[in-house]
PDB file of C-alpha atoms in Angstrom:
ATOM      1  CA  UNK A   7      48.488  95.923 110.589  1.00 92.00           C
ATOM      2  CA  UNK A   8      45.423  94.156 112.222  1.00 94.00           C
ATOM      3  CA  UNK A   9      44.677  96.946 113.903  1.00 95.00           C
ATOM      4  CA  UNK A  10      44.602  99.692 111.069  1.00 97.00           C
ATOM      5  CA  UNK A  11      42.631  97.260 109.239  1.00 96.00           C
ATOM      6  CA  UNK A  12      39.786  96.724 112.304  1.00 96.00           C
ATOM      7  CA  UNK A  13      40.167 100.639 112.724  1.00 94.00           C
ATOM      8  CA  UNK A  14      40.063 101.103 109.424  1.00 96.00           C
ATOM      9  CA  UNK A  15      37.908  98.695 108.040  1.00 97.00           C
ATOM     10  CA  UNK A  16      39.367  97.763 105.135  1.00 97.00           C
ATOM     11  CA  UNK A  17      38.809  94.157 103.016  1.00 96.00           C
ATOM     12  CA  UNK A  18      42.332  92.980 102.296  1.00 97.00           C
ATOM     13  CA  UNK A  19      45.329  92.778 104.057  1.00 97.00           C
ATOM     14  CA  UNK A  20      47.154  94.183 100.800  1.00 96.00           C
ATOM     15  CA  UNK A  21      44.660  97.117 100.661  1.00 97.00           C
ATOM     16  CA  UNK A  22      45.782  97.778 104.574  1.00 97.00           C
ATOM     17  CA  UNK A  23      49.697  97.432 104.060  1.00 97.00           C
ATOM     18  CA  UNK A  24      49.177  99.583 101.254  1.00 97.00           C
ATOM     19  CA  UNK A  25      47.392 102.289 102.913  1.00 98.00           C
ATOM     20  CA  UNK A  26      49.668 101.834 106.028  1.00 98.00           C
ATOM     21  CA  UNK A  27      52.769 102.532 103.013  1.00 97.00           C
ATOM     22  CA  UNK A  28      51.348 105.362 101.813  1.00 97.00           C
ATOM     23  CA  UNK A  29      50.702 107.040 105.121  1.00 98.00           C
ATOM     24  CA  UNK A  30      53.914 106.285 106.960  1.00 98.00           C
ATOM     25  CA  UNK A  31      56.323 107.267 103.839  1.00 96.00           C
ATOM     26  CA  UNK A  32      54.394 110.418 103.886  1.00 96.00           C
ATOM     27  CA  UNK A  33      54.491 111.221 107.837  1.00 97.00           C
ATOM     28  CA  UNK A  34      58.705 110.149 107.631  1.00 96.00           C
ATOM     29  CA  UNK A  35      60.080 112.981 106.044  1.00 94.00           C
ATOM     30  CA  UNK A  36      57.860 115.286 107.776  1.00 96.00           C
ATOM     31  CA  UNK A  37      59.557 113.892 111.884  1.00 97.00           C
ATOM     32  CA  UNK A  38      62.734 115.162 112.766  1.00 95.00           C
ATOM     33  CA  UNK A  39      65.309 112.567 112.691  1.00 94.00           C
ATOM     34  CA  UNK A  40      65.257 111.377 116.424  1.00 95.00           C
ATOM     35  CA  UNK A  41      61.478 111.788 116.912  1.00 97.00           C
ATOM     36  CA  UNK A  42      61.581 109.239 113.773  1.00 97.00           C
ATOM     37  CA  UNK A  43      63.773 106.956 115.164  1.00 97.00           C
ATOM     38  CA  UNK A  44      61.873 106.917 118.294  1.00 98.00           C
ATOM     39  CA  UNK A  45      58.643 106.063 116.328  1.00 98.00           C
ATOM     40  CA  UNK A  46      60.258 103.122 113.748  1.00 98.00           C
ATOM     41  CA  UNK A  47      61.560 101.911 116.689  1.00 98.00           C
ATOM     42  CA  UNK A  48      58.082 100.961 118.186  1.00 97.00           C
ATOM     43  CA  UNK A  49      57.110  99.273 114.647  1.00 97.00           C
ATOM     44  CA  UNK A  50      57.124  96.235 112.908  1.00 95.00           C
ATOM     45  CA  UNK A  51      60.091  95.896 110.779  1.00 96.00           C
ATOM     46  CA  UNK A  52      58.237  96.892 107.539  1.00 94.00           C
ATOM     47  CA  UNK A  53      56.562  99.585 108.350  1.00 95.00           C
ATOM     48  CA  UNK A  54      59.739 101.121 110.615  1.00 97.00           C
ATOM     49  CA  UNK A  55      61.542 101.073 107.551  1.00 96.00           C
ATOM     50  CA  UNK A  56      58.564 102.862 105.182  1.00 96.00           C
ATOM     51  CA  UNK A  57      58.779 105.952 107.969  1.00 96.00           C
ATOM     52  CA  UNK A  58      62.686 105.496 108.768  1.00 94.00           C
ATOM     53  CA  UNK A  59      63.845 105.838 105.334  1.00 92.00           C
ATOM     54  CA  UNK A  60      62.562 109.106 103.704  1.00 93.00           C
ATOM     55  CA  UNK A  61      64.149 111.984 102.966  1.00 92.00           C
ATOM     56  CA  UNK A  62      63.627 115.067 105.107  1.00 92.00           C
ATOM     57  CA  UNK A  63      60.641 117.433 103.513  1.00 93.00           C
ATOM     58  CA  UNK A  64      61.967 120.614 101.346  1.00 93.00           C
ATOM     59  CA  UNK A  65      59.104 122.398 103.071  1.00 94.00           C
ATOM     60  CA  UNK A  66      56.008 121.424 106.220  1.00 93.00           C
ATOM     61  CA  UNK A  67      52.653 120.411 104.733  1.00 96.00           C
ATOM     62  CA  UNK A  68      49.473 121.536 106.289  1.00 96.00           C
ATOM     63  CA  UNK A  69      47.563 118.545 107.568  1.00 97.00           C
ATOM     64  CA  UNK A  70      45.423 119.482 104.754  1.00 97.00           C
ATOM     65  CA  UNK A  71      47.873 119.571 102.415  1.00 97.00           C
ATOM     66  CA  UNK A  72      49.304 115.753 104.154  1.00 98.00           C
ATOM     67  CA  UNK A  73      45.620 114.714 103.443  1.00 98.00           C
ATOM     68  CA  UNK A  74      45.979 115.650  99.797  1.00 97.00           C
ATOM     69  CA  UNK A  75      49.093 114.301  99.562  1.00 97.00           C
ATOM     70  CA  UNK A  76      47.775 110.927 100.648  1.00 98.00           C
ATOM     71  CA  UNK A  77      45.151 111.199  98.198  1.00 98.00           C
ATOM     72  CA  UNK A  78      47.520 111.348  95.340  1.00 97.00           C
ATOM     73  CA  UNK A  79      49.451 108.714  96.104  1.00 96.00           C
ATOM     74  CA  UNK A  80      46.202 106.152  96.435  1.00 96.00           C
ATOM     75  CA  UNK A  81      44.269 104.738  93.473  1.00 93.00           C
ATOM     76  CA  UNK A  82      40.322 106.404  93.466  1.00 94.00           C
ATOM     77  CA  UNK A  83      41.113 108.158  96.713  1.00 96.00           C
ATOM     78  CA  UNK A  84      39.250 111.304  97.445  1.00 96.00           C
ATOM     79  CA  UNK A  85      40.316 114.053 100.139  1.00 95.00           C
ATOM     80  CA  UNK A  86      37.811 112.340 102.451  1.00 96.00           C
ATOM     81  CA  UNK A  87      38.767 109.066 102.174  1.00 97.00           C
ATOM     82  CA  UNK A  88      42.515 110.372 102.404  1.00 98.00           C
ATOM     83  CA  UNK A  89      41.311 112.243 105.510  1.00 98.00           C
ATOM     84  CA  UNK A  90      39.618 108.645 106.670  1.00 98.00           C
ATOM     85  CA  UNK A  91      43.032 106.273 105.921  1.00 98.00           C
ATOM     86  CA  UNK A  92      45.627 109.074 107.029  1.00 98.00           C
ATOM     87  CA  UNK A  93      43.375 109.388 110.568  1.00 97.00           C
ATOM     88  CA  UNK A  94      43.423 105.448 110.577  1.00 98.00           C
ATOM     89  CA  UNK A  95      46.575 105.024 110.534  1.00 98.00           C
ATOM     90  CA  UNK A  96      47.787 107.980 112.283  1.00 98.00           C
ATOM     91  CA  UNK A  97      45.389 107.171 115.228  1.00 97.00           C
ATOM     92  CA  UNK A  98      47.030 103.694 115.835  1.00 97.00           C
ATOM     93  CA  UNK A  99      50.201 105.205 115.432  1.00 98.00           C
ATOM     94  CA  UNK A 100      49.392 107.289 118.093  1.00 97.00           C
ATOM     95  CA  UNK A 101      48.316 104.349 120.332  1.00 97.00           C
ATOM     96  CA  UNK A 102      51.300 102.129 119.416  1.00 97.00           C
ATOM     97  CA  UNK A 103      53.565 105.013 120.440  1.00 97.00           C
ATOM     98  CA  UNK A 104      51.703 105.920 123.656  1.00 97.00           C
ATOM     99  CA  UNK A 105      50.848 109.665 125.263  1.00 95.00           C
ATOM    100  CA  UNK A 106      54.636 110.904 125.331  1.00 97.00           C
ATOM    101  CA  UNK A 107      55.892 109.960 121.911  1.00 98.00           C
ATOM    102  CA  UNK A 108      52.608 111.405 119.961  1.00 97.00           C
ATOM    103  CA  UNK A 109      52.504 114.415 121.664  1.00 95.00           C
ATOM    104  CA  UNK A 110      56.261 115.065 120.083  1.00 96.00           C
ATOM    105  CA  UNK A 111      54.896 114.027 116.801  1.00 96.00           C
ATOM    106  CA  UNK A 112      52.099 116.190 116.897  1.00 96.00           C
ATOM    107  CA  UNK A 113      54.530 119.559 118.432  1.00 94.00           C
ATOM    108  CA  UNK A 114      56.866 118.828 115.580  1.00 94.00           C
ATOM    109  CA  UNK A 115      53.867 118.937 112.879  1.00 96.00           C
ATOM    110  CA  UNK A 116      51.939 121.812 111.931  1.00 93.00           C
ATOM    111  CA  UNK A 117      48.936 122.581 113.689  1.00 90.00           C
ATOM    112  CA  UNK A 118      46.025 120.477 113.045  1.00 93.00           C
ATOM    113  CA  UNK A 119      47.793 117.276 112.550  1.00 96.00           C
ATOM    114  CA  UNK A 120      46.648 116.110 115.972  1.00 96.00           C
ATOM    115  CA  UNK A 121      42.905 115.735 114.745  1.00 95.00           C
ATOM    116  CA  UNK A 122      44.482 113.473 112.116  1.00 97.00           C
ATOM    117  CA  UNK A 123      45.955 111.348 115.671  1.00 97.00           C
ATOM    118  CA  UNK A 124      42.376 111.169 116.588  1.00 94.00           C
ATOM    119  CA  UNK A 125      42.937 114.034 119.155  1.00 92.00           C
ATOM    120  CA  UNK A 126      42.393 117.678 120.309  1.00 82.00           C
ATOM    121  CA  UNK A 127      44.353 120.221 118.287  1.00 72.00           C
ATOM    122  CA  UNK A 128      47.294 120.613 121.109  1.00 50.00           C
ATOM    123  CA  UNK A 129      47.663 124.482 121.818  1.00 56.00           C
ATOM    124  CA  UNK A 130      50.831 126.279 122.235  1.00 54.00           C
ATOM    125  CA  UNK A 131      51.191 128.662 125.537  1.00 51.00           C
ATOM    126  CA  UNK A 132      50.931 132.055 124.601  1.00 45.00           C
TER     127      UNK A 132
END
């Protein structure tokens, strides 16, 4: 959490958890089961089981359409302060889980999630 909120630079603590909420229930039921597993595994009991319990996604969101979906789901967001909180969180994510574990995340997502990690957009070999 002190580390979204320094990335992030949010004011409060409750204005951190809550963004860290928001973004993790919305990544969970996007991961495949073991992937997710892997990842809760790696965080602090709260936040493991925000991403560990969702239900598995009826259908893939577009990291634009994960950005909106973030939006809704915080009070006077806008799509770039979604796009600013989801990339906060997501980045750390990415640094709590280390090279390996991200780069799953990111092949299991649709492309252009990995920008959201704070990364290059990872291509596929042809």
């Amino acid at each position: 959490m002190a580390r979204v909120r320094e990335y992030g630079r949010y004011a409060t603590d409750a204005e951190t958890k809550q963004v860290v909420r928001v973004v993790l229930s919305s990544l969970g039921g996007h991961l495949p089961e073991g992937v997710r597993e892997q990842v809760a595994a790696r965080l602090p009991a709260t936040a493991a089981e925000t991403l560990r319990y969702q239900l598995p996604a009826t259908k893939p969101l577009t990291a634009p359409e994960f950005v909106d979906a973030v939006a809704n789901r915080l009070d006077g967001a806008t799509n770039g302060t979604a796009r600013w909180d989801a990339s906060s969180v997501l980045s750390v994510l990415g640094e709590v889980c280390g090279d390996e574990l991200t780069d799953r995340m990111i092949t299991e997502l649709p492309q252009g999630y990995a920008l959201l990690f704070g990364r290059a957009e990872l291509m596929s070999a042809a």
